[in-house]
Coordinates of C-alpha atoms and ligand atoms in Angstrom, one line a residue:
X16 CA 15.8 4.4 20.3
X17 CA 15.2 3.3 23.5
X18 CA 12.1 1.8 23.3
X19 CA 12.8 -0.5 20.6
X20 CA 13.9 -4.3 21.2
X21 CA 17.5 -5.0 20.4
X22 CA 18.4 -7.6 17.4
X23 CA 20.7 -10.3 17.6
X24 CA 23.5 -9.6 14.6
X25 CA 24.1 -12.4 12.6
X26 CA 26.7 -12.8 10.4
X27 CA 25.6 -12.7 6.7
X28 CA 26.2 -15.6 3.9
X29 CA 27.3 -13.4 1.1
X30 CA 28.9 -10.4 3.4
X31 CA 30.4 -7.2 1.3
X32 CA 33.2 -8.0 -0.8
X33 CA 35.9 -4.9 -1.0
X34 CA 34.2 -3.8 -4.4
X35 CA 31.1 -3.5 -2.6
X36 CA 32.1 -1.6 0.4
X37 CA 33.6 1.2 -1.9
X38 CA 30.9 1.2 -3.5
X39 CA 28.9 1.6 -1.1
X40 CA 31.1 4.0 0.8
X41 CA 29.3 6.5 -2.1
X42 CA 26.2 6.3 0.7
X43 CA 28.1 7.5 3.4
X44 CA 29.8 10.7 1.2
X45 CA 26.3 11.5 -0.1
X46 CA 24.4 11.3 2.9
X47 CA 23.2 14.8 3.3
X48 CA 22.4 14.8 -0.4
X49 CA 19.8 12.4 0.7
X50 CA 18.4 14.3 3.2
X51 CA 17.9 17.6 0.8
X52 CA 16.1 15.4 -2.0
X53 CA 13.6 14.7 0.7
X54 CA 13.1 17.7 2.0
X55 CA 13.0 18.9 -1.5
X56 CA 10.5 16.4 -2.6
X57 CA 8.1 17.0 0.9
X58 CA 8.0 21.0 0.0
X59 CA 6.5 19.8 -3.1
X60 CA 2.8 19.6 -3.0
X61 CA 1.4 16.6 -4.8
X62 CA -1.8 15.9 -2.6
X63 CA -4.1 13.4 -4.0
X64 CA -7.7 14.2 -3.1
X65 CA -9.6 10.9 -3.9
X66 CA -10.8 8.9 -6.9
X67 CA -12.2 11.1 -9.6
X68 CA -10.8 14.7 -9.1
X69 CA -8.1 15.8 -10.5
X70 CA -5.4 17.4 -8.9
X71 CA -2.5 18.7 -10.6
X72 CA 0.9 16.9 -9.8
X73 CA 3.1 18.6 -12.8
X74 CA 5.5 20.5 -10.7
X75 CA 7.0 17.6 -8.3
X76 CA 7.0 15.3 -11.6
X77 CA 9.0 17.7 -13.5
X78 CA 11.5 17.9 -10.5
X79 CA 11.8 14.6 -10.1
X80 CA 12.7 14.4 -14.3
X81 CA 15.1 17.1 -14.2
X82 CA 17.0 15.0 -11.3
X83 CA 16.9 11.8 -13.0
X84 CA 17.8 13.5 -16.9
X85 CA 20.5 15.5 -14.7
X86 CA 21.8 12.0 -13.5
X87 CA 22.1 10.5 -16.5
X88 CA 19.0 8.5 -17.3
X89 CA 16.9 8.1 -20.2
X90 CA 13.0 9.6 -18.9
X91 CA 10.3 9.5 -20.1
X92 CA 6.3 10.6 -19.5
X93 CA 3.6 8.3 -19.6
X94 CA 0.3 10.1 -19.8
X95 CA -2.9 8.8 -18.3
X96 CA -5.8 10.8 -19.6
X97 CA -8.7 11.8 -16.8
X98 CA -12.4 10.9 -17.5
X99 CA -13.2 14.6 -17.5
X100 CA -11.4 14.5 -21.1
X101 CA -9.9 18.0 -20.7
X102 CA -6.9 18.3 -22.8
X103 CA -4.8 19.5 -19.5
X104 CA -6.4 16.5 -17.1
X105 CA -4.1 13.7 -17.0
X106 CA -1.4 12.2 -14.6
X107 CA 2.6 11.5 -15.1
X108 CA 4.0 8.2 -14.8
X109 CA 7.9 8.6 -15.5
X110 CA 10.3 6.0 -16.0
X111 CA 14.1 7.0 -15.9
X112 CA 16.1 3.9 -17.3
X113 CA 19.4 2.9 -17.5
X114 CA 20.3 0.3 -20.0
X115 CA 23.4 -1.6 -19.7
X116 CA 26.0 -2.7 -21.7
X117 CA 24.5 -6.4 -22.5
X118 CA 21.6 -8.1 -22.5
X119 CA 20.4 -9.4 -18.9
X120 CA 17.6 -8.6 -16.3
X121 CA 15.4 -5.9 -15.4
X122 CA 15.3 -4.7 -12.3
X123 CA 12.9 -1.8 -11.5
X124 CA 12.1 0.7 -8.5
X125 CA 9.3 2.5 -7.4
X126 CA 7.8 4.8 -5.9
X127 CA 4.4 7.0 -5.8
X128 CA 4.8 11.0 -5.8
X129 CA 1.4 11.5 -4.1
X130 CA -0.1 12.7 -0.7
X131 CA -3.0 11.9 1.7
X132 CA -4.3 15.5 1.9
X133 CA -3.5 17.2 5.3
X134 CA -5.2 19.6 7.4
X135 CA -2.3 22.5 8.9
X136 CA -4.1 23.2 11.8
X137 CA -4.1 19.6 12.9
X138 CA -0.1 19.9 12.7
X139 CA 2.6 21.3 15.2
X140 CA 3.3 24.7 14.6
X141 CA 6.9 24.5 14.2
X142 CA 6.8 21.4 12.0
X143 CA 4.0 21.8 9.2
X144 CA 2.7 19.8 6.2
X145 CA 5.1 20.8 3.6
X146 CA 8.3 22.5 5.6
X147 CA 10.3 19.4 5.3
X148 CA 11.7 20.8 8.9
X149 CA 14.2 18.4 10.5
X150 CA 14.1 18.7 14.3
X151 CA 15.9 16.2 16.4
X152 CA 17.1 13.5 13.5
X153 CA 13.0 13.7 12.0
X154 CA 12.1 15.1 8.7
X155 CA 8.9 15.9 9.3
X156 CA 5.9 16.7 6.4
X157 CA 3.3 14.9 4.5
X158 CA 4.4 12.5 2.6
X159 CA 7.8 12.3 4.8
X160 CA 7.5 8.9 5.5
X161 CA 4.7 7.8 3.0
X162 CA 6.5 7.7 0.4
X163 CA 8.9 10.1 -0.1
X164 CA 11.7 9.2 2.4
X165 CA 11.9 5.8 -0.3
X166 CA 11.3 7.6 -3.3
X167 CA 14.5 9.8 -2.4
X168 CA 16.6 6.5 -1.0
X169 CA 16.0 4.8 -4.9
X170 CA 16.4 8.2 -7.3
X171 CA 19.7 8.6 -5.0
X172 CA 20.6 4.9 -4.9
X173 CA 20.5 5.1 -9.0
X174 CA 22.3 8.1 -9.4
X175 CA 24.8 6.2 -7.2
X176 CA 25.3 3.4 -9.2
X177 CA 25.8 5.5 -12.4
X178 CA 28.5 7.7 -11.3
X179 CA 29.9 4.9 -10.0
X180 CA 30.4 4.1 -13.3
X181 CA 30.2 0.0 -12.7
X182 CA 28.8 -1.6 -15.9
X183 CA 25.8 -3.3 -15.7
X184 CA 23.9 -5.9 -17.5
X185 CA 20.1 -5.7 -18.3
X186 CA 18.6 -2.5 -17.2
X187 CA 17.7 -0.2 -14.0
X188 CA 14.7 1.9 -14.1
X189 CA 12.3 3.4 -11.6
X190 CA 9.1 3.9 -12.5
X191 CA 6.9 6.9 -10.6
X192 CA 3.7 6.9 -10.3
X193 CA 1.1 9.5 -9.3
X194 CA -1.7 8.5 -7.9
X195 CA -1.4 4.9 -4.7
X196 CA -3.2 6.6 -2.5
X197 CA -6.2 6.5 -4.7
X198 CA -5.3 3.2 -5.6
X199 CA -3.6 3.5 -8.7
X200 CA -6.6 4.0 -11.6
X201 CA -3.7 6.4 -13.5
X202 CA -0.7 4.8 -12.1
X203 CA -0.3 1.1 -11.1
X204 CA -3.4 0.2 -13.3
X205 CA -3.2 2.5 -15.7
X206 CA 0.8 1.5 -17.2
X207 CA 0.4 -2.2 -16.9
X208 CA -2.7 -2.5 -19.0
X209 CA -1.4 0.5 -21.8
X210 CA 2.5 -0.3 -21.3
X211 CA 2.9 -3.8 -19.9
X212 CA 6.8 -4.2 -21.6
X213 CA 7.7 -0.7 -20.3
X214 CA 7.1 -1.4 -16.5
X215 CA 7.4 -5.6 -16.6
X216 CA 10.7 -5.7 -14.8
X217 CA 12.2 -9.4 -13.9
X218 CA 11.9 -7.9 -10.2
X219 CA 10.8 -4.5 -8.9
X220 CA 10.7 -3.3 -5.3
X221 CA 8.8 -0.5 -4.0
X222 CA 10.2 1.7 -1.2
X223 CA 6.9 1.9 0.9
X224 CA 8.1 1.4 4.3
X225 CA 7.7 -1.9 6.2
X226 CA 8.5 -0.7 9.5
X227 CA 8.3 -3.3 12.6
X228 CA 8.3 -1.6 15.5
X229 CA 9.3 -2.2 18.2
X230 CA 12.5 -3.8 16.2
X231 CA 14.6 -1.5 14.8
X232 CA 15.3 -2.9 11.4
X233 CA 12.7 -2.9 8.6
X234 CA 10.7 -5.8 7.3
X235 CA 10.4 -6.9 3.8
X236 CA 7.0 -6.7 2.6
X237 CA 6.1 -9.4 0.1
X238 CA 2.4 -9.0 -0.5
X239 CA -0.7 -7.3 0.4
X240 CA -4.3 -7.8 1.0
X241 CA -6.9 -7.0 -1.6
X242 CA -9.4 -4.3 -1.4
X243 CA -12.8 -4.6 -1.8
X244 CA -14.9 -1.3 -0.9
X245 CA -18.8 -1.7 -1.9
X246 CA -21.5 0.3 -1.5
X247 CA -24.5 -1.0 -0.1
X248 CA -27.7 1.0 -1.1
X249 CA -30.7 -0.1 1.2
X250 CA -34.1 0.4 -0.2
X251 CA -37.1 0.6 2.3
X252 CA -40.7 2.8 2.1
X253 CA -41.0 6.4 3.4
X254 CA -43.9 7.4 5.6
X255 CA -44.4 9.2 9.2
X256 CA -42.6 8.7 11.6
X257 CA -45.5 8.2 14.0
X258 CA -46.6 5.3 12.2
X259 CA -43.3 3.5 12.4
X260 CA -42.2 0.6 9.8
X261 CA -40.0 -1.8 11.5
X262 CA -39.2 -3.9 8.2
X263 CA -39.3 -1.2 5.9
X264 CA -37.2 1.3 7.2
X265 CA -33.9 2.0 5.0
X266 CA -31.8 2.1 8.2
X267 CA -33.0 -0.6 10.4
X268 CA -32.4 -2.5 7.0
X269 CA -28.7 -2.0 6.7
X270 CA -28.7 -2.2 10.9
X271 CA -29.7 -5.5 10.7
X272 CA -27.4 -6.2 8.0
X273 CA -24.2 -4.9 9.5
X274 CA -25.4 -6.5 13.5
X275 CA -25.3 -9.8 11.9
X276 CA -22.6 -10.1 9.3
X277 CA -20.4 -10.4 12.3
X278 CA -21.1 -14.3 12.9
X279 CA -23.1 -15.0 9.5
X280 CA -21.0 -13.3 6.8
X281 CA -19.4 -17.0 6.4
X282 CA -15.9 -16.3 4.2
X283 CA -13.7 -18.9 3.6
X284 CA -10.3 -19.3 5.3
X285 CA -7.3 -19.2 3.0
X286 CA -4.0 -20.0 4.2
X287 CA -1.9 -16.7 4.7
X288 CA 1.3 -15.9 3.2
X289 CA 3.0 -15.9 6.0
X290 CA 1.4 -17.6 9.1
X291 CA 1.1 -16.9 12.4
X292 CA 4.0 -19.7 13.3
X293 CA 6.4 -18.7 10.8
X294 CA 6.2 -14.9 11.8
X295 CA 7.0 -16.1 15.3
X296 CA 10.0 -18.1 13.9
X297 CA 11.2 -15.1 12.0
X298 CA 10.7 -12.9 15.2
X299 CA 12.5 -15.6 17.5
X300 CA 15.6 -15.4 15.2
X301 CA 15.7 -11.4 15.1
X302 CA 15.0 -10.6 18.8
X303 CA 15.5 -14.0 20.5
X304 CA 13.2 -15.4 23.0
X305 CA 13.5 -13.3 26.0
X306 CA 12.8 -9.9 22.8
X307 CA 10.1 -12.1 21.7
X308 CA 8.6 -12.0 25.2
X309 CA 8.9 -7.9 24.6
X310 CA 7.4 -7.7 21.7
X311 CA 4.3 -9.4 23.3
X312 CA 4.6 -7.3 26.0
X313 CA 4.8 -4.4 23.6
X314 CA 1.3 -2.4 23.3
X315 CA 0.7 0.7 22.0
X316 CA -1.3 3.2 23.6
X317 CA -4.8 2.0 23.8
X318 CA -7.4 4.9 24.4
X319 CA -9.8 3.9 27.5
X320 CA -12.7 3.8 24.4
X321 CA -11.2 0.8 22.4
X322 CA -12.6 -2.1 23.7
X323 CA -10.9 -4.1 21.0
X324 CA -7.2 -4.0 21.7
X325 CA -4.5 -5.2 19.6
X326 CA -5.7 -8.0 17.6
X327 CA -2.8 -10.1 15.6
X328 CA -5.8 -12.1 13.9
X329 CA -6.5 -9.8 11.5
X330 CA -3.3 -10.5 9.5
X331 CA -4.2 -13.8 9.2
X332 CA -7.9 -13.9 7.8
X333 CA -10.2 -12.0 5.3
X334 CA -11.4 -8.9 7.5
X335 CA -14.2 -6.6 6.8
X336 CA -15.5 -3.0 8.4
X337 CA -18.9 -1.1 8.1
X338 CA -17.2 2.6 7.9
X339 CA -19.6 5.4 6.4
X340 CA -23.5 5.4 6.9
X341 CA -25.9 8.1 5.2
X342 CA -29.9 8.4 5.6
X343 CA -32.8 10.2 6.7
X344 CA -33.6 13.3 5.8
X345 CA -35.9 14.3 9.1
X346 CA -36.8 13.3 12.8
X347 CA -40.4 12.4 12.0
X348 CA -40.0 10.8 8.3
X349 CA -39.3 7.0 8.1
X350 CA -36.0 6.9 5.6
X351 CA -36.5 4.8 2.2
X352 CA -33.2 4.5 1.5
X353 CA -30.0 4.2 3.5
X354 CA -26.2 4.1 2.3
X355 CA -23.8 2.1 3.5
X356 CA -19.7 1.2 2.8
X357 CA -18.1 -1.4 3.8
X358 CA -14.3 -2.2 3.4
X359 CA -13.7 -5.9 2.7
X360 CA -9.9 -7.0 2.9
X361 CA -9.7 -10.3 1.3
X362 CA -6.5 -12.8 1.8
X363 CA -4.5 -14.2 -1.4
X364 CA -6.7 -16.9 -3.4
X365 CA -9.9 -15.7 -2.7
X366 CA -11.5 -14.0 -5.8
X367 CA -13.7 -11.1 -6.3
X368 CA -16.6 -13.4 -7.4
X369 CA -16.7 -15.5 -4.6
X370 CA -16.6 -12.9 -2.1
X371 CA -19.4 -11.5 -3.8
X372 CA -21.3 -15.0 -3.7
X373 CA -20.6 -15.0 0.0
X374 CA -22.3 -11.7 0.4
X375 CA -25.3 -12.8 -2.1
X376 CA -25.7 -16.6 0.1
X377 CA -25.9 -13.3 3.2
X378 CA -28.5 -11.1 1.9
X379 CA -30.5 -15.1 1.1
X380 CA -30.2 -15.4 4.8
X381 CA -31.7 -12.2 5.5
X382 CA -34.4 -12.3 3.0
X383 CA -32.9 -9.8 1.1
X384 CA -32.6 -9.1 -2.2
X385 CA -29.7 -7.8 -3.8
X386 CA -28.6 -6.8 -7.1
X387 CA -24.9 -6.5 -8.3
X388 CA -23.3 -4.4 -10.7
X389 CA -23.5 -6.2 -14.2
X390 CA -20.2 -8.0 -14.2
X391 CA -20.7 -9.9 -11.5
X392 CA -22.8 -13.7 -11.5
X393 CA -25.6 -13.0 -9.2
X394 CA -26.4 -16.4 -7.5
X395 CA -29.6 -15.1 -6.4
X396 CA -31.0 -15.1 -10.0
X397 CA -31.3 -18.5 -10.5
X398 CA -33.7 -18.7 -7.4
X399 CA -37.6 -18.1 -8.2
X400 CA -38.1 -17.1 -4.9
X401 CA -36.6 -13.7 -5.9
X402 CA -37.7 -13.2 -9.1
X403 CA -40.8 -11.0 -8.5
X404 CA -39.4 -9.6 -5.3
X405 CA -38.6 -5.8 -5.5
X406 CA -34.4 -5.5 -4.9
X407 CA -34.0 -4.6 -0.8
X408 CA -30.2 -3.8 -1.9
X409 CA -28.2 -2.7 -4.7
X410 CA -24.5 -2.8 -4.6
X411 CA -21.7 -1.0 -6.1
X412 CA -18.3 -1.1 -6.7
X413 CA -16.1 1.9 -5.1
X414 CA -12.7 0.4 -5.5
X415 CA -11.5 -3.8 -6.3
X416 CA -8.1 -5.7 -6.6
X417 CA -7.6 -9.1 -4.7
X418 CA -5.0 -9.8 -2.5
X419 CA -1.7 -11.1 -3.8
X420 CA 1.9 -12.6 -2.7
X421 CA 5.7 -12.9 -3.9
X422 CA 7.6 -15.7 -3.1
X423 CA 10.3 -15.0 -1.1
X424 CA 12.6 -17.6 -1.8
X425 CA 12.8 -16.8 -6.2
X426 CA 16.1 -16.0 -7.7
X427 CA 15.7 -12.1 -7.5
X428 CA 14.5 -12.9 -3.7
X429 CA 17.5 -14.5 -2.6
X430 CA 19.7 -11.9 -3.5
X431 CA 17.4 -9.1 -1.8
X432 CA 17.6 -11.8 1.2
X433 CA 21.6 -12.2 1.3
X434 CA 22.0 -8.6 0.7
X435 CA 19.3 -7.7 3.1
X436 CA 21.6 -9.8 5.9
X437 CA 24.5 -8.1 4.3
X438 CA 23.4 -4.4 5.2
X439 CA 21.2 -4.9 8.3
X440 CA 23.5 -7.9 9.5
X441 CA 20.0 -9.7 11.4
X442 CA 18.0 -11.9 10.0
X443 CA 14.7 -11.1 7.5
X444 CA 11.0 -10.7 8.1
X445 CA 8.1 -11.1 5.8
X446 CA 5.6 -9.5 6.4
X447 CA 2.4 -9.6 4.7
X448 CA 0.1 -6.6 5.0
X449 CA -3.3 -5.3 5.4
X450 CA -3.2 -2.1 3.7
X451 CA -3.1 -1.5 -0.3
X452 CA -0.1 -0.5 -2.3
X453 CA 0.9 -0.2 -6.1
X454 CA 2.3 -3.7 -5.8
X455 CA -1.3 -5.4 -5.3
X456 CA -1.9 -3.5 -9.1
X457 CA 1.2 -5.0 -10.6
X458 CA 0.7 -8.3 -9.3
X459 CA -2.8 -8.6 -10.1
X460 CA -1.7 -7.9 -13.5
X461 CA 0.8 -10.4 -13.9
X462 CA 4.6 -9.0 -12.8
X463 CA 6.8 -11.0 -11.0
X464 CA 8.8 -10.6 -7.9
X465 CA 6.8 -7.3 -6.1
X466 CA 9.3 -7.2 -2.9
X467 CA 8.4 -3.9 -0.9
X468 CA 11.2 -2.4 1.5
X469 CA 12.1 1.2 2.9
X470 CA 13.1 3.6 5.4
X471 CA 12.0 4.3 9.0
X472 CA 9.8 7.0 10.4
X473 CA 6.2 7.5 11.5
X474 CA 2.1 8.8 11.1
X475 CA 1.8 8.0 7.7
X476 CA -2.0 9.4 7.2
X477 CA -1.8 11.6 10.1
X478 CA -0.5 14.6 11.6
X479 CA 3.3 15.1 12.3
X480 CA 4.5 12.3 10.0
X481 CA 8.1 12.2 9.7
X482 CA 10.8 10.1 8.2
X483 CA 13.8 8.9 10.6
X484 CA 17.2 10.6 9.4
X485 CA 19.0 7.6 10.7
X486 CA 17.2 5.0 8.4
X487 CA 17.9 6.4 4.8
X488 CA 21.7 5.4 4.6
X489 CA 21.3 1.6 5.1
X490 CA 18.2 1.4 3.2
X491 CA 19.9 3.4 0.0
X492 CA 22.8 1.4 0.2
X493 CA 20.4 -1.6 0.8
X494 CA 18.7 -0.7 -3.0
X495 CA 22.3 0.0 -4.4
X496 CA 23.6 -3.3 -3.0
X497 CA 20.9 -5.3 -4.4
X498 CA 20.8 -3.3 -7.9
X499 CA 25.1 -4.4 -8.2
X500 CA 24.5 -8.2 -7.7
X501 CA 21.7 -8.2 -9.8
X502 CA 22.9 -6.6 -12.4
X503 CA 26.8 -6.7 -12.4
X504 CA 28.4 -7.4 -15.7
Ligands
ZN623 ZN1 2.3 4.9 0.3

């Protein structure tokens, strides 16, 4: 704990009334209960390849039903069928609800079930993939931290609230869903578009983590950049290599197109979310000004390699990054065509078309030809110039959504704010991120009130992830908190 910068307490508008406190006093007596749904739910293997193959996630979704019948709720399966049609290819969602006594809101959790894969050899020894093994106040596996520390903080804050036996109004569900990490096709996409009055909530909140370190509380996530991965497929003219084709060749094609996109890829700058300023405002009031000087001081390792450091700008603007190449087929032979992806993430209010005509005006730039996949206006088409002009690029789609944003300040956000304050006693951050959750899905297709919010811990993606111990109280009784003053009767 040492290394992280102290907060200044504040104390909270709305602080726990006595009901409150005994109520959540449940947290406290269930604590380790916690802790073994975790590690439960992290000995579970429910890896998620990528996009297209199908991976079997039947055993950790029939746990997680059993717990959630077992507590009381009404579940029930949503099946997504897979492209390959098989009769035994498909993917859970589950919703466990609980309806109250009288009409009134809906508030929703969630959470996804699914893995990055992992490699074992790549882990320690003593704390592997799926052992769930807790060594010094760390539950460490796959899928400790990302998502499964939250997932367990939400089934238990539920089951909470319903022995409790407090009456609510409205309803209570979580909603599971089995596929983020390949960016929802069967999940997040999939139950909006089949079953948009089953998972339509007034307000949901997702238990990714938003973890600020160096502070030591979390943040509150309250939107995401979108993600637009293409594939760029140069086309050039083959021939020997001792006859070389500077133009023509596939690779110095896409070369020239990724060397220059750096100052000439012009994409228009939206106002973030949440700006540089206010993110200093909200860091001022957590940490002060002398922790604020900290936290600038505060840089992660940097390997001698990186020549880029940290750079805060990218938060702030559309970013994009050339990150797989494939060509040639031999020393001597000129390549005639050459692969390349690029991952574009694209701020709030800029749409899918008009990144794509920014790319088109590009290609113009270069003399280059592209071609889009049908869906898309091709800008380029009502030129003559290119009419008769063979197509120098095609490009394809690997994976689209556009950024989105939540208001912080709506009715369902003030009371996560006040009881936010009310648990962590310092004051809130937004953040706004780069990376892609289940929330981008739901916005993007029309649901309210996306708030993401969860435990502590480390490595997500890599090697020796683990989930902090000490973070899953607060943030259970943070969901439990917020679930009684949204829904009390
Ligand atoms: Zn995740």
């Amino acid at each position: 704990m040492s290394d992280l910068i102290e907060e200044i307490k504040v104390s909270p508008k709305f602080p726990l009334t006595k009901d409150e406190k005994q109520l959540l006093s449940l947290v406290d007596d269930n604590e380790n209960d916690i802790t073994e749904l975790l590690q439960k739910l992290v000995q579970l293997d429910s890896m998620n390849l990528s996009e297209g193959i199908y991976v079997d996630k039947t055993e950790i979704f029939e746990f997680t039903k059993d717990f959630m019948d077992k507590a009381g709720f009404k579940t029930e399966y949503y099946k997504s069928q897979f492209p390959s049609d098989k009769k035994d290819e498909f993917y859970y969602n589950l919703i466990a609800l609980l309806e109250g006594e009288s009409p009134g809101k809906a508030l929703q959790f969630n959470g996804h079930l699914d893995i990055v894969p992992y490699n074992p050899e790549n882990w320690d020894e003593d704390t592997p993939p799926l052992g769930g093994v807790i060594k010094e106040g760390k539950l460490y596996g796959r899928g400790s931290i990302d998502m499964k520390a939250g997932v367990a903080c939400q089934m238990m804050a539920m089951k909470l609230l319903k022995e409790s036996g407090e009456k609510i109004k409205g309803k209570l569900q979580m909603w599971f869903t089995p596929d983020e990490e390949t960016h929802g096709a069967y999940g997040s996409k999939f139950m909006p578009k089949n079953h948009f009055d089953v998972v339509n909530a007034d307000a949901t909140i997702i238990s990714e983590p938003r973890i600020m370190k160096p502070l030591q509380s979390p943040g509150i996530g309250i939107g995401e950049k979108g993600p637009h991965w293409f594939k760029f497929t140069f086309h050039g003219v083959a021939g020997h290599g001792s006859w070389p084709k500077w133009k023509s060749n596939a690779i110095n094609k896409a070369v020239r197109f990724i060397s220059k996109a750096n100052k000439k890829l012009k994409i228009p700058k939206l106002k973030p979310p949440v700006t540089k300023k206010q993110s200093l405002n909200m860091l001022k009031n957590r940490i002060g000004v002398s922790g604020l000087k900290e936290f600038k001081n505060y840089v992660p390792p940097i390997l001698p390699l990186d020549k880029d450091k940290r750079n805060s700008k990218n938060l702030y603007k559309t970013t994009f990054s050339f990150n797989q190449i494939k060509a040639g087929v031999k020393t001597n032979v000129i390549p005639d065509t050459c692969e390349l992806e690029a991952d574009f993430r694209t701020m709030p209010g800029l749409k899918s078309q008009e990144l794509i005509d920014v790319i088109v005006k590009y290609c113009s730039k270069l003399g280059y030809k592209i071609e889009l996949p049908e869906k898309f206006n091709n800008i380029q088409h009502s030129k003559s110039k290119y009419k008769d002009e063979p197509t120098d690029i095609t490009m394809s789609i690997i994976t689209i959504g556009e950024g989105s944003a939540t208001n912080p300040d709506s009715e369902f956000g003030k009371v996560l704010r006040n009881s936010f304050e009310a648990i962590y006693e310092v004051s809130p951050i937004y953040s706004y991120s780069t990376g892609f959750s289940d929330g981008g899905n739901m916005r993007e297709a029309g649901m309210k009130d996306i708030f993401i919010i969860g435990p502590g811990g480390t490595g997500a993606h890599n090697a020796n992830e683990y989930a902090d111990i000490s973070t899953l109280k607060d943030i259970t009784k943070l969901y439990l908190l917020v679930a009684y003053r949204y829904l009390e009767a």
